[in-house]
Amino acid sequence: GVAVASSNAVMVGAVFMLDGQSLCEKLFSVTTGAASPNSRVRFFDNLTWGPVVGRGGVNLANKLNAAMNMPVALVVGYRAGISGTTISQHLAATTIMNINIQALNQIGNRIMMFNWQQGEGDASGGTSTETYQGRFYTDSNSVVKTIRANAINGSANPNLPVAVNIIGRADSGLGAGYTDANWENIRLALNNAIATVPDCYLGAECVTVENSGDGIHYSPAGFEVDSTWMARAWLKALALVPYGSGATLSSITKIDASTFDVKFSHVGGTDFTPTGGTSANGFEVSDNGTPRAVTSALRQSADTYRLTLASPQTGPDAALRFSYLYGLDGGVTYSATFSNPIVDNTTEAFAARAFVSRPLGSTVGPTVKVKSGGAYASAVVKVKVAGAYVSPVGIFVKAGGVYA
């Protein structure tokens, strides 16, 4: 007979690797409403090839295949028993990361993108922003450095692209650790990675994604939204499409002590919903540490929403802070469906990006005090990214125990 040789290595096509907790796993296990996978997409799961499965997984693979016009493979090194895991458990050499590396070795190591969808286990456990940042991207054995050391960069980017899904909502009734502060610590760490690590990108901002009703996981329709945003973000990171996320904060203008205009910069869209007399949900305002309820957030123009507070500001402008989609519940009581988020008019209906702790009147980048000539002067912090100094989005410095 004729001798036949077989190999797990990928010969042709684009390979994307994913790692995370149960939300990553459920991309491929929640099957309700799933489409049929394209014949040119495959799944390498727990060191075995097979068809792409799951509503989110199939949607993600099909969209990548359609946009790239080539075979697409999604790789998950280890998908069993990852529910509730912490980032340290993913890094342990004998468990998840080790199997990720085995998967890389078997498929030939060359991947286009690594997507990270983890953080709930650390949030509920109280992991600090600084500790999570170390384990994700600054420590020598961090997630980003380990993957980049073991994978061959199959993209045209200078570094292997890493995409990050920002953790979504969770019900505070799930346990003592399910608090706004704990969730914000991890969101801040993930956003700081996107802002400072070269070739690190937003994968999906998941606060508004529909929940299944169990308090933390997405519904089948939610996984379709999550995977749609992921596909578009990956394609943008690879310079294959012009946009890959929602609008970002541009500025906040004071009209009077109870009225403020929040202006966004569009990325792919040109307008927003909700419109008319429907108020957008998700805003929170702190007046020198005192919460000020937002009674309405109404669209004023294609890029601006006007916030009206239930009671007027009494503290100084410098102590007035605004946030959007940053708390555990995004500023609203927990429910499966997040009603009336600010959504652009792109085909993907991207939600506006979350922001937090912006001083009144600031533009992109936090305003802090730096020492110059013996005196502290106001300046915008800049960081070096790919050889150039830029004003980052979402970086905050700790002053007096709080992020300012």
mmCIF file of C-alpha atoms in Angstrom:
data_model
loop_
_atom_site.group_PDB
_atom_site.id
_atom_site.type_symbol
_atom_site.label_atom_id
_atom_site.label_comp_id
_atom_site.label_asym_id
_atom_site.label_seq_id
_atom_site.Cartn_x
_atom_site.Cartn_y
_atom_site.Cartn_z
ATOM 1 C CA GLY A 1 0.000 0.000 0.000
ATOM 2 C CA VAL A 2 0.866 3.665 -0.172
ATOM 3 C CA ALA A 3 2.291 5.216 2.993
ATOM 4 C CA VAL A 4 0.266 8.237 4.117
ATOM 5 C CA ALA A 5 1.788 10.884 6.375
ATOM 6 C CA SER A 6 -0.404 13.168 8.463
ATOM 7 C CA SER A 7 0.279 16.355 10.388
ATOM 8 C CA ASN A 8 -1.575 18.801 12.579
ATOM 9 C CA ALA A 9 0.445 21.686 11.134
ATOM 10 C CA VAL A 10 -1.414 24.341 9.158
ATOM 11 C CA MET A 11 -0.259 24.647 5.562
ATOM 12 C CA VAL A 12 -2.618 27.342 4.213
ATOM 13 C CA GLY A 13 -4.883 29.877 5.895
ATOM 14 C CA ALA A 14 -5.184 32.218 8.849
ATOM 15 C CA VAL A 15 -4.962 30.873 12.405
ATOM 16 C CA PHE A 16 -6.303 32.707 15.449
ATOM 17 C CA MET A 17 -5.787 31.572 19.050
ATOM 18 C CA LEU A 18 -8.148 32.234 21.967
ATOM 19 C CA ASP A 19 -7.793 31.831 25.721
ATOM 20 C CA GLY A 20 -10.029 32.788 28.618
ATOM 21 C CA GLN A 21 -12.615 31.701 31.142
ATOM 22 C CA SER A 22 -16.069 30.239 30.622
ATOM 23 C CA LEU A 23 -17.157 33.100 28.344
ATOM 24 C CA CYS A 24 -14.413 32.035 25.934
ATOM 25 C CA GLU A 25 -15.442 28.394 26.294
ATOM 26 C CA LYS A 26 -19.121 29.186 25.737
ATOM 27 C CA LEU A 27 -18.381 30.891 22.436
ATOM 28 C CA PHE A 28 -18.104 27.301 21.227
ATOM 29 C CA SER A 29 -20.540 25.425 23.493
ATOM 30 C CA VAL A 30 -23.670 27.625 23.418
ATOM 31 C CA THR A 31 -25.250 26.316 20.222
ATOM 32 C CA THR A 32 -28.797 27.738 20.213
ATOM 33 C CA GLY A 33 -29.345 29.597 16.961
ATOM 34 C CA ALA A 34 -25.905 28.729 15.558
ATOM 35 C CA ALA A 35 -25.441 28.969 11.792
ATOM 36 C CA SER A 36 -23.661 26.297 9.769
ATOM 37 C CA PRO A 37 -19.883 26.670 9.597
ATOM 38 C CA ASN A 38 -18.353 27.493 6.246
ATOM 39 C CA SER A 39 -16.513 24.563 4.700
ATOM 40 C CA ARG A 40 -13.243 26.518 4.923
ATOM 41 C CA VAL A 41 -13.226 27.059 8.693
ATOM 42 C CA ARG A 42 -11.825 24.632 11.278
ATOM 43 C CA PHE A 43 -11.438 24.355 15.049
ATOM 44 C CA PHE A 44 -8.396 23.036 16.973
ATOM 45 C CA ASP A 45 -9.735 22.312 20.450
ATOM 46 C CA ASN A 46 -7.899 20.427 23.216
ATOM 47 C CA LEU A 47 -5.235 19.350 20.671
ATOM 48 C CA THR A 48 -7.731 17.890 18.168
ATOM 49 C CA TRP A 49 -9.034 19.226 14.832
ATOM 50 C CA GLY A 50 -12.769 19.374 14.207
ATOM 51 C CA PRO A 51 -15.546 21.534 12.824
ATOM 52 C CA VAL A 52 -16.159 24.960 14.347
ATOM 53 C CA VAL A 53 -19.043 24.789 16.829
ATOM 54 C CA GLY A 54 -21.132 27.175 18.931
ATOM 55 C CA ARG A 55 -23.130 30.227 17.955
ATOM 56 C CA GLY A 56 -20.289 32.607 18.713
ATOM 57 C CA GLY A 57 -17.561 30.364 17.325
ATOM 58 C CA VAL A 58 -19.291 29.734 14.012
ATOM 59 C CA ASN A 59 -20.210 33.408 13.597
ATOM 60 C CA LEU A 60 -16.630 34.488 14.369
ATOM 61 C CA ALA A 61 -15.022 31.990 11.972
ATOM 62 C CA ASN A 62 -17.501 32.623 9.159
ATOM 63 C CA LYS A 63 -17.055 36.408 9.336
ATOM 64 C CA LEU A 64 -13.255 36.098 9.282
ATOM 65 C CA ASN A 65 -13.391 33.689 6.350
ATOM 66 C CA ALA A 66 -15.732 35.944 4.365
ATOM 67 C CA ALA A 67 -13.561 39.021 4.941
ATOM 68 C CA MET A 68 -10.178 37.364 4.379
ATOM 69 C CA ASN A 69 -11.215 34.985 1.585
ATOM 70 C CA MET A 70 -9.003 32.203 2.883
ATOM 71 C CA PRO A 71 -9.321 29.164 5.172
ATOM 72 C CA VAL A 72 -9.608 30.142 8.845
ATOM 73 C CA ALA A 73 -8.783 28.098 11.947
ATOM 74 C CA LEU A 74 -9.683 28.975 15.537
ATOM 75 C CA VAL A 75 -7.421 27.427 18.153
ATOM 76 C CA VAL A 76 -8.265 26.957 21.825
ATOM 77 C CA GLY A 77 -5.489 25.116 23.596
ATOM 78 C CA TYR A 78 -7.545 24.108 26.606
ATOM 79 C CA ARG A 79 -11.318 24.466 26.843
ATOM 80 C CA ALA A 80 -12.341 22.069 29.607
ATOM 81 C CA GLY A 81 -12.613 23.146 33.244
ATOM 82 C CA ILE A 82 -11.662 26.792 32.745
ATOM 83 C CA SER A 83 -14.762 28.240 34.405
ATOM 84 C CA GLY A 84 -13.902 30.576 37.265
ATOM 85 C CA THR A 85 -10.156 30.437 36.650
ATOM 86 C CA THR A 86 -7.777 33.241 37.583
ATOM 87 C CA ILE A 87 -5.004 34.599 35.402
ATOM 88 C CA SER A 88 -2.463 32.815 37.622
ATOM 89 C CA GLN A 89 -4.096 29.489 36.802
ATOM 90 C CA HIS A 90 -3.770 30.236 33.105
ATOM 91 C CA LEU A 91 -0.077 31.015 33.565
ATOM 92 C CA ALA A 92 0.787 27.904 35.607
ATOM 93 C CA ALA A 93 3.253 25.903 33.525
ATOM 94 C CA THR A 94 1.491 22.579 34.104
ATOM 95 C CA THR A 95 -2.000 23.643 33.069
ATOM 96 C CA ILE A 96 -3.648 25.980 30.574
ATOM 97 C CA MET A 97 -0.658 27.889 29.184
ATOM 98 C CA ASN A 98 1.308 24.671 28.812
ATOM 99 C CA ILE A 99 -1.491 23.193 26.696
ATOM 100 C CA ASN A 100 -1.692 26.423 24.693
ATOM 101 C CA ILE A 101 1.989 26.022 23.886
ATOM 102 C CA GLN A 102 1.463 22.351 22.985
ATOM 103 C CA ALA A 103 -1.293 23.471 20.614
ATOM 104 C CA LEU A 104 1.005 26.048 19.053
ATOM 105 C CA ASN A 105 3.710 23.439 18.566
ATOM 106 C CA GLN A 106 1.304 21.026 16.897
ATOM 107 C CA ILE A 107 -0.146 23.526 14.434
ATOM 108 C CA GLY A 108 3.229 24.993 13.473
ATOM 109 C CA ASN A 109 3.309 27.971 15.865
ATOM 110 C CA ARG A 110 2.281 30.599 13.302
ATOM 111 C CA ILE A 111 -0.838 32.561 14.306
ATOM 112 C CA MET A 112 -2.355 35.855 13.174
ATOM 113 C CA MET A 113 -3.820 36.936 16.519
ATOM 114 C CA PHE A 114 -4.162 35.933 20.166
ATOM 115 C CA ASN A 115 -7.441 36.881 21.886
ATOM 116 C CA TRP A 116 -7.738 37.122 25.685
ATOM 117 C CA GLN A 117 -11.176 36.835 27.335
ATOM 118 C CA GLN A 118 -10.536 36.502 31.054
ATOM 119 C CA GLY A 119 -10.765 38.548 34.246
ATOM 120 C CA GLU A 120 -13.983 37.689 36.069
ATOM 121 C CA GLY A 121 -12.212 35.163 38.295
ATOM 122 C CA ASP A 122 -9.675 37.790 39.328
ATOM 123 C CA ALA A 123 -12.305 40.502 39.760
ATOM 124 C CA SER A 124 -14.405 38.382 42.102
ATOM 125 C CA GLY A 125 -11.252 37.434 43.994
ATOM 126 C CA GLY A 126 -10.161 41.039 44.493
ATOM 127 C CA THR A 127 -7.010 41.041 42.354
ATOM 128 C CA SER A 128 -5.597 44.570 42.153
ATOM 129 C CA THR A 129 -5.039 46.478 38.935
ATOM 130 C CA GLU A 130 -1.264 46.441 39.412
ATOM 131 C CA THR A 131 -1.129 42.683 40.083
ATOM 132 C CA TYR A 132 -3.303 41.848 37.092
ATOM 133 C CA GLN A 133 -1.246 44.090 34.814
ATOM 134 C CA GLY A 134 1.889 42.286 35.923
ATOM 135 C CA ARG A 135 0.456 38.893 35.182
ATOM 136 C CA PHE A 136 -1.064 39.951 31.899
ATOM 137 C CA TYR A 137 1.687 42.006 30.276
ATOM 138 C CA THR A 138 4.533 43.401 32.440
ATOM 139 C CA ASP A 139 6.006 40.370 34.254
ATOM 140 C CA SER A 140 8.629 38.317 32.421
ATOM 141 C CA ASN A 141 6.292 35.288 32.420
ATOM 142 C CA SER A 142 3.118 37.279 31.705
ATOM 143 C CA VAL A 143 0.425 36.093 29.316
ATOM 144 C CA VAL A 144 1.453 38.469 26.524
ATOM 145 C CA LYS A 145 5.184 37.779 26.801
ATOM 146 C CA THR A 146 4.696 34.006 27.045
ATOM 147 C CA ILE A 147 2.478 33.803 23.970
ATOM 148 C CA ARG A 148 4.753 36.069 21.949
ATOM 149 C CA ALA A 149 7.781 34.029 22.976
ATOM 150 C CA ASN A 150 6.185 30.761 21.809
ATOM 151 C CA ALA A 151 4.197 31.828 18.752
ATOM 152 C CA ILE A 152 5.424 32.894 15.339
ATOM 153 C CA ASN A 153 3.851 36.179 14.288
ATOM 154 C CA GLY A 154 1.840 35.356 11.188
ATOM 155 C CA SER A 155 0.564 38.897 10.742
ATOM 156 C CA ALA A 156 2.199 41.848 9.023
ATOM 157 C CA ASN A 157 2.243 43.743 12.338
ATOM 158 C CA PRO A 158 5.624 44.317 14.061
ATOM 159 C CA ASN A 159 4.483 42.181 17.015
ATOM 160 C CA LEU A 160 2.020 39.297 17.301
ATOM 161 C CA PRO A 161 -1.316 41.115 17.712
ATOM 162 C CA VAL A 162 -3.099 40.564 21.026
ATOM 163 C CA ALA A 163 -6.804 41.392 21.314
ATOM 164 C CA VAL A 164 -8.481 41.901 24.693
ATOM 165 C CA ASN A 165 -12.155 41.478 25.547
ATOM 166 C CA ILE A 166 -13.148 43.844 28.361
ATOM 167 C CA ILE A 167 -15.139 41.942 30.995
ATOM 168 C CA GLY A 168 -18.889 42.494 30.974
ATOM 169 C CA ARG A 169 -21.496 42.798 33.694
ATOM 170 C CA ALA A 170 -22.052 40.514 36.643
ATOM 171 C CA ASP A 171 -24.732 40.282 39.303
ATOM 172 C CA SER A 172 -23.558 41.482 42.711
ATOM 173 C CA GLY A 173 -25.740 38.763 44.235
ATOM 174 C CA LEU A 174 -23.302 36.093 43.010
ATOM 175 C CA GLY A 175 -20.912 36.691 45.907
ATOM 176 C CA ALA A 176 -19.098 39.122 48.173
ATOM 177 C CA GLY A 177 -16.377 39.813 45.591
ATOM 178 C CA TYR A 178 -18.800 40.879 42.868
ATOM 179 C CA THR A 179 -18.443 44.629 43.399
ATOM 180 C CA ASP A 180 -18.080 47.667 41.164
ATOM 181 C CA ALA A 181 -14.609 48.392 42.548
ATOM 182 C CA ASN A 182 -13.311 44.876 41.857
ATOM 183 C CA TRP A 183 -14.679 44.884 38.308
ATOM 184 C CA GLU A 184 -13.256 48.322 37.612
ATOM 185 C CA ASN A 185 -9.793 47.212 38.776
ATOM 186 C CA ILE A 186 -9.676 44.524 36.082
ATOM 187 C CA ARG A 187 -11.269 46.714 33.406
ATOM 188 C CA LEU A 188 -8.632 49.340 34.117
ATOM 189 C CA ALA A 189 -5.807 46.795 33.803
ATOM 190 C CA LEU A 190 -7.165 45.501 30.488
ATOM 191 C CA ASN A 191 -7.680 49.012 29.105
ATOM 192 C CA ASN A 192 -4.173 49.996 30.179
ATOM 193 C CA ALA A 193 -2.816 47.022 28.241
ATOM 194 C CA ILE A 194 -4.661 48.187 25.126
ATOM 195 C CA ALA A 195 -3.305 51.720 25.605
ATOM 196 C CA THR A 196 0.339 50.883 26.321
ATOM 197 C CA VAL A 197 1.336 47.492 24.868
ATOM 198 C CA PRO A 198 2.414 47.668 21.213
ATOM 199 C CA ASP A 199 0.038 45.759 18.924
ATOM 200 C CA CYS A 200 -2.494 45.204 21.717
ATOM 201 C CA TYR A 201 -6.080 45.962 20.696
ATOM 202 C CA LEU A 202 -9.620 45.992 21.967
ATOM 203 C CA GLY A 203 -11.343 42.709 21.088
ATOM 204 C CA ALA A 204 -14.823 43.537 22.357
ATOM 205 C CA GLU A 205 -16.279 45.837 25.014
ATOM 206 C CA CYS A 206 -18.842 43.556 26.592
ATOM 207 C CA VAL A 207 -20.705 45.605 29.223
ATOM 208 C CA THR A 208 -23.840 45.974 27.087
ATOM 209 C CA VAL A 209 -23.886 42.393 25.737
ATOM 210 C CA GLU A 210 -27.129 40.585 26.605
ATOM 211 C CA ASN A 211 -26.879 38.209 29.561
ATOM 212 C CA SER A 212 -28.383 34.722 29.734
ATOM 213 C CA GLY A 213 -30.025 35.540 33.081
ATOM 214 C CA ASP A 214 -27.514 33.576 35.185
ATOM 215 C CA GLY A 215 -25.769 36.758 36.286
ATOM 216 C CA ILE A 216 -22.543 36.565 34.274
ATOM 217 C CA HIS A 217 -22.708 34.584 30.995
ATOM 218 C CA TYR A 218 -24.068 35.864 27.704
ATOM 219 C CA SER A 219 -27.239 34.721 26.006
ATOM 220 C CA PRO A 220 -26.980 32.967 22.601
ATOM 221 C CA ALA A 221 -27.765 36.301 20.934
ATOM 222 C CA GLY A 222 -25.163 37.926 23.182
ATOM 223 C CA PHE A 223 -22.472 35.545 21.934
ATOM 224 C CA GLU A 224 -23.383 36.490 18.374
ATOM 225 C CA VAL A 225 -22.853 40.172 19.217
ATOM 226 C CA ASP A 226 -19.634 39.443 21.128
ATOM 227 C CA SER A 227 -18.189 37.405 18.252
ATOM 228 C CA THR A 228 -19.288 39.954 15.628
ATOM 229 C CA TRP A 229 -17.401 42.692 17.470
ATOM 230 C CA MET A 230 -14.386 40.409 17.941
ATOM 231 C CA ALA A 231 -14.210 39.560 14.237
ATOM 232 C CA ARG A 232 -14.362 43.211 13.235
ATOM 233 C CA ALA A 233 -11.747 44.207 15.839
ATOM 234 C CA TRP A 234 -9.353 41.491 14.670
ATOM 235 C CA LEU A 235 -9.743 42.532 11.039
ATOM 236 C CA LYS A 236 -9.100 46.177 11.976
ATOM 237 C CA ALA A 237 -5.976 45.202 13.930
ATOM 238 C CA LEU A 238 -4.726 43.449 10.804
ATOM 239 C CA ALA A 239 -5.491 46.573 8.705
ATOM 240 C CA LEU A 240 -8.111 44.731 6.657
ATOM 241 C CA VAL A 241 -11.092 46.982 7.507
ATOM 242 C CA PRO A 242 -11.309 50.707 8.354
ATOM 243 C CA TYR A 243 -12.839 50.430 11.841
ATOM 244 C CA GLY A 244 -13.241 47.864 14.597
ATOM 245 C CA SER A 245 -14.862 49.447 17.654
ATOM 246 C CA GLY A 246 -17.346 52.003 18.873
ATOM 247 C CA ALA A 247 -17.053 55.729 19.453
ATOM 248 C CA THR A 248 -14.710 57.134 22.113
ATOM 249 C CA LEU A 249 -15.038 60.048 24.514
ATOM 250 C CA SER A 250 -13.991 63.379 23.023
ATOM 251 C CA SER A 251 -14.859 65.974 25.681
ATOM 252 C CA ILE A 252 -17.268 66.990 28.446
ATOM 253 C CA THR A 253 -18.625 70.546 28.522
ATOM 254 C CA LYS A 254 -20.438 72.189 31.428
ATOM 255 C CA ILE A 255 -23.629 74.032 30.466
ATOM 256 C CA ASP A 256 -24.641 74.813 34.061
ATOM 257 C CA ALA A 257 -24.389 73.095 37.467
ATOM 258 C CA SER A 258 -26.964 70.465 36.493
ATOM 259 C CA THR A 259 -26.345 70.123 32.739
ATOM 260 C CA PHE A 260 -23.352 68.719 30.865
ATOM 261 C CA ASP A 261 -22.686 67.780 27.244
ATOM 262 C CA VAL A 262 -20.722 64.586 26.590
ATOM 263 C CA LYS A 263 -19.194 64.530 23.124
ATOM 264 C CA PHE A 264 -17.946 61.356 21.432
ATOM 265 C CA SER A 265 -15.617 60.849 18.483
ATOM 266 C CA HIS A 266 -17.035 58.419 15.946
ATOM 267 C CA VAL A 267 -14.812 55.591 14.744
ATOM 268 C CA GLY A 268 -16.892 53.857 12.093
ATOM 269 C CA GLY A 269 -20.339 55.352 12.526
ATOM 270 C CA THR A 270 -21.793 58.783 11.886
ATOM 271 C CA ASP A 271 -24.701 58.904 14.345
ATOM 272 C CA PHE A 272 -26.162 57.277 17.472
ATOM 273 C CA THR A 273 -29.237 55.797 19.040
ATOM 274 C CA PRO A 274 -31.162 56.288 21.267
ATOM 275 C CA THR A 275 -32.648 59.468 19.824
ATOM 276 C CA GLY A 276 -35.512 61.809 20.562
ATOM 277 C CA GLY A 277 -36.838 61.665 24.097
ATOM 278 C CA THR A 278 -35.315 58.263 24.929
ATOM 279 C CA SER A 279 -32.583 58.577 27.532
ATOM 280 C CA ALA A 280 -29.323 56.635 27.160
ATOM 281 C CA ASN A 281 -28.348 54.420 30.085
ATOM 282 C CA GLY A 282 -24.898 53.847 31.543
ATOM 283 C CA PHE A 283 -23.683 57.230 32.765
ATOM 284 C CA GLU A 284 -22.549 57.881 36.332
ATOM 285 C CA VAL A 285 -21.439 61.202 37.847
ATOM 286 C CA SER A 286 -19.486 61.827 41.050
ATOM 287 C CA ASP A 287 -19.390 65.317 42.560
ATOM 288 C CA ASN A 288 -16.384 65.496 44.894
ATOM 289 C CA GLY A 289 -17.134 61.901 45.910
ATOM 290 C CA THR A 290 -20.917 62.312 46.127
ATOM 291 C CA PRO A 291 -22.918 60.418 43.473
ATOM 292 C CA ARG A 292 -25.204 62.630 41.397
ATOM 293 C CA ALA A 293 -28.070 60.741 39.779
ATOM 294 C CA VAL A 294 -28.435 61.276 36.033
ATOM 295 C CA THR A 295 -32.114 61.911 35.287
ATOM 296 C CA SER A 296 -31.671 61.972 31.530
ATOM 297 C CA ALA A 297 -29.029 61.566 28.828
ATOM 298 C CA LEU A 298 -30.546 62.800 25.575
ATOM 299 C CA ARG A 299 -29.017 62.975 22.097
ATOM 300 C CA GLN A 300 -28.345 66.583 21.076
ATOM 301 C CA SER A 301 -26.532 65.936 17.804
ATOM 302 C CA ALA A 302 -24.825 63.159 15.867
ATOM 303 C CA ASP A 303 -21.966 63.068 18.395
ATOM 304 C CA THR A 304 -23.271 64.588 21.665
ATOM 305 C CA TYR A 305 -25.501 63.554 24.578
ATOM 306 C CA ARG A 306 -26.705 66.034 27.205
ATOM 307 C CA LEU A 307 -26.751 64.846 30.822
ATOM 308 C CA THR A 308 -29.163 66.369 33.303
ATOM 309 C CA LEU A 309 -28.444 65.731 36.979
ATOM 310 C CA ALA A 310 -31.144 65.230 39.623
ATOM 311 C CA SER A 311 -29.380 67.761 41.859
ATOM 312 C CA PRO A 312 -26.835 70.444 40.928
ATOM 313 C CA GLN A 313 -23.088 70.173 41.340
ATOM 314 C CA THR A 314 -21.788 71.648 44.589
ATOM 315 C CA GLY A 315 -18.114 70.702 44.512
ATOM 316 C CA PRO A 316 -15.341 72.200 42.389
ATOM 317 C CA ASP A 317 -15.129 71.333 38.703
ATOM 318 C CA ALA A 318 -11.790 69.621 39.277
ATOM 319 C CA ALA A 319 -13.524 67.110 41.577
ATOM 320 C CA LEU A 320 -16.340 66.295 39.159
ATOM 321 C CA ARG A 321 -15.961 62.869 37.540
ATOM 322 C CA PHE A 322 -17.963 61.172 34.809
ATOM 323 C CA SER A 323 -18.065 57.545 33.749
ATOM 324 C CA TYR A 324 -19.850 55.490 31.155
ATOM 325 C CA LEU A 325 -20.299 51.694 31.206
ATOM 326 C CA TYR A 326 -17.616 51.290 33.841
ATOM 327 C CA GLY A 327 -19.384 50.031 36.951
ATOM 328 C CA LEU A 328 -20.293 46.383 37.541
ATOM 329 C CA ASP A 329 -23.793 47.073 36.284
ATOM 330 C CA GLY A 330 -22.957 49.910 33.914
ATOM 331 C CA GLY A 331 -24.748 52.402 36.145
ATOM 332 C CA VAL A 332 -28.105 50.596 36.097
ATOM 333 C CA THR A 333 -29.700 47.903 38.218
ATOM 334 C CA TYR A 334 -28.591 44.494 37.003
ATOM 335 C CA SER A 335 -30.787 42.869 34.385
ATOM 336 C CA ALA A 336 -30.230 40.426 31.553
ATOM 337 C CA THR A 337 -30.776 43.099 28.922
ATOM 338 C CA PHE A 338 -28.940 46.414 29.077
ATOM 339 C CA SER A 339 -31.524 48.883 27.814
ATOM 340 C CA ASN A 340 -30.733 51.919 25.684
ATOM 341 C CA PRO A 341 -26.936 51.936 25.489
ATOM 342 C CA ILE A 342 -25.355 54.464 23.126
ATOM 343 C CA VAL A 343 -24.950 52.546 19.867
ATOM 344 C CA ASP A 344 -23.567 53.769 16.550
ATOM 345 C CA ASN A 345 -25.099 53.245 13.110
ATOM 346 C CA THR A 346 -22.486 50.839 11.747
ATOM 347 C CA THR A 347 -23.579 47.418 10.538
ATOM 348 C CA GLU A 348 -22.100 45.964 13.738
ATOM 349 C CA ALA A 349 -24.017 48.445 15.969
ATOM 350 C CA PHE A 350 -20.998 49.089 18.180
ATOM 351 C CA ALA A 351 -21.635 50.401 21.687
ATOM 352 C CA ALA A 352 -19.724 53.555 22.608
ATOM 353 C CA ARG A 353 -16.503 52.822 24.467
ATOM 354 C CA ALA A 354 -16.496 52.926 28.250
ATOM 355 C CA PHE A 355 -14.666 55.701 30.048
ATOM 356 C CA VAL A 356 -14.053 56.668 33.665
ATOM 357 C CA SER A 357 -12.591 59.419 35.869
ATOM 358 C CA ARG A 358 -12.249 62.152 33.273
ATOM 359 C CA PRO A 359 -11.660 65.632 34.723
ATOM 360 C CA LEU A 360 -14.240 68.170 33.559
ATOM 361 C CA GLY A 361 -13.240 69.766 30.268
ATOM 362 C CA SER A 362 -10.545 67.205 29.470
ATOM 363 C CA THR A 363 -10.051 65.706 26.062
ATOM 364 C CA VAL A 364 -8.512 62.311 25.321
ATOM 365 C CA GLY A 365 -5.918 61.375 27.926
ATOM 366 C CA PRO A 366 -6.052 62.083 31.665
ATOM 367 C CA THR A 367 -4.792 65.416 32.943
ATOM 368 C CA VAL A 368 -2.361 65.051 35.860
ATOM 369 C CA LYS A 369 0.244 67.175 37.594
ATOM 370 C CA VAL A 370 3.916 66.687 36.764
ATOM 371 C CA LYS A 371 6.917 68.369 38.381
ATOM 372 C CA SER A 372 8.650 70.904 36.160
ATOM 373 C CA GLY A 373 11.298 73.308 37.419
ATOM 374 C CA GLY A 374 10.450 72.595 41.036
ATOM 375 C CA ALA A 375 6.714 73.222 40.611
ATOM 376 C CA TYR A 376 3.846 70.958 39.653
ATOM 377 C CA ALA A 377 2.336 71.925 36.338
ATOM 378 C CA SER A 378 -0.665 70.546 34.526
ATOM 379 C CA ALA A 379 0.206 68.221 31.659
ATOM 380 C CA VAL A 380 -1.137 65.302 29.692
ATOM 381 C CA VAL A 381 0.806 62.116 30.374
ATOM 382 C CA LYS A 382 2.298 60.619 27.238
ATOM 383 C CA VAL A 383 3.698 57.143 26.726
ATOM 384 C CA LYS A 384 5.988 55.787 24.051
ATOM 385 C CA VAL A 385 4.228 53.411 21.662
ATOM 386 C CA ALA A 386 5.977 52.044 18.565
ATOM 387 C CA GLY A 387 8.672 54.722 18.790
ATOM 388 C CA ALA A 388 6.367 57.709 19.188
ATOM 389 C CA TYR A 389 4.980 59.505 22.225
ATOM 390 C CA VAL A 390 1.185 59.523 22.251
ATOM 391 C CA SER A 391 -1.616 60.573 24.591
ATOM 392 C CA PRO A 392 -3.140 57.241 25.606
ATOM 393 C CA VAL A 393 -6.829 56.557 26.058
ATOM 394 C CA GLY A 394 -7.793 55.146 29.437
ATOM 395 C CA ILE A 395 -4.500 55.357 31.387
ATOM 396 C CA PHE A 396 -4.870 56.578 34.927
ATOM 397 C CA VAL A 397 -2.356 57.311 37.659
ATOM 398 C CA LYS A 398 -2.888 56.526 41.313
ATOM 399 C CA ALA A 399 -2.887 59.573 43.579
ATOM 400 C CA GLY A 400 -3.756 59.302 47.244
ATOM 401 C CA GLY A 401 -5.145 55.792 46.824
ATOM 402 C CA VAL A 402 -7.498 56.648 43.968
ATOM 403 C CA TYR A 403 -7.151 56.732 40.202
ATOM 404 C CA ALA A 404 -7.220 60.304 38.916
#
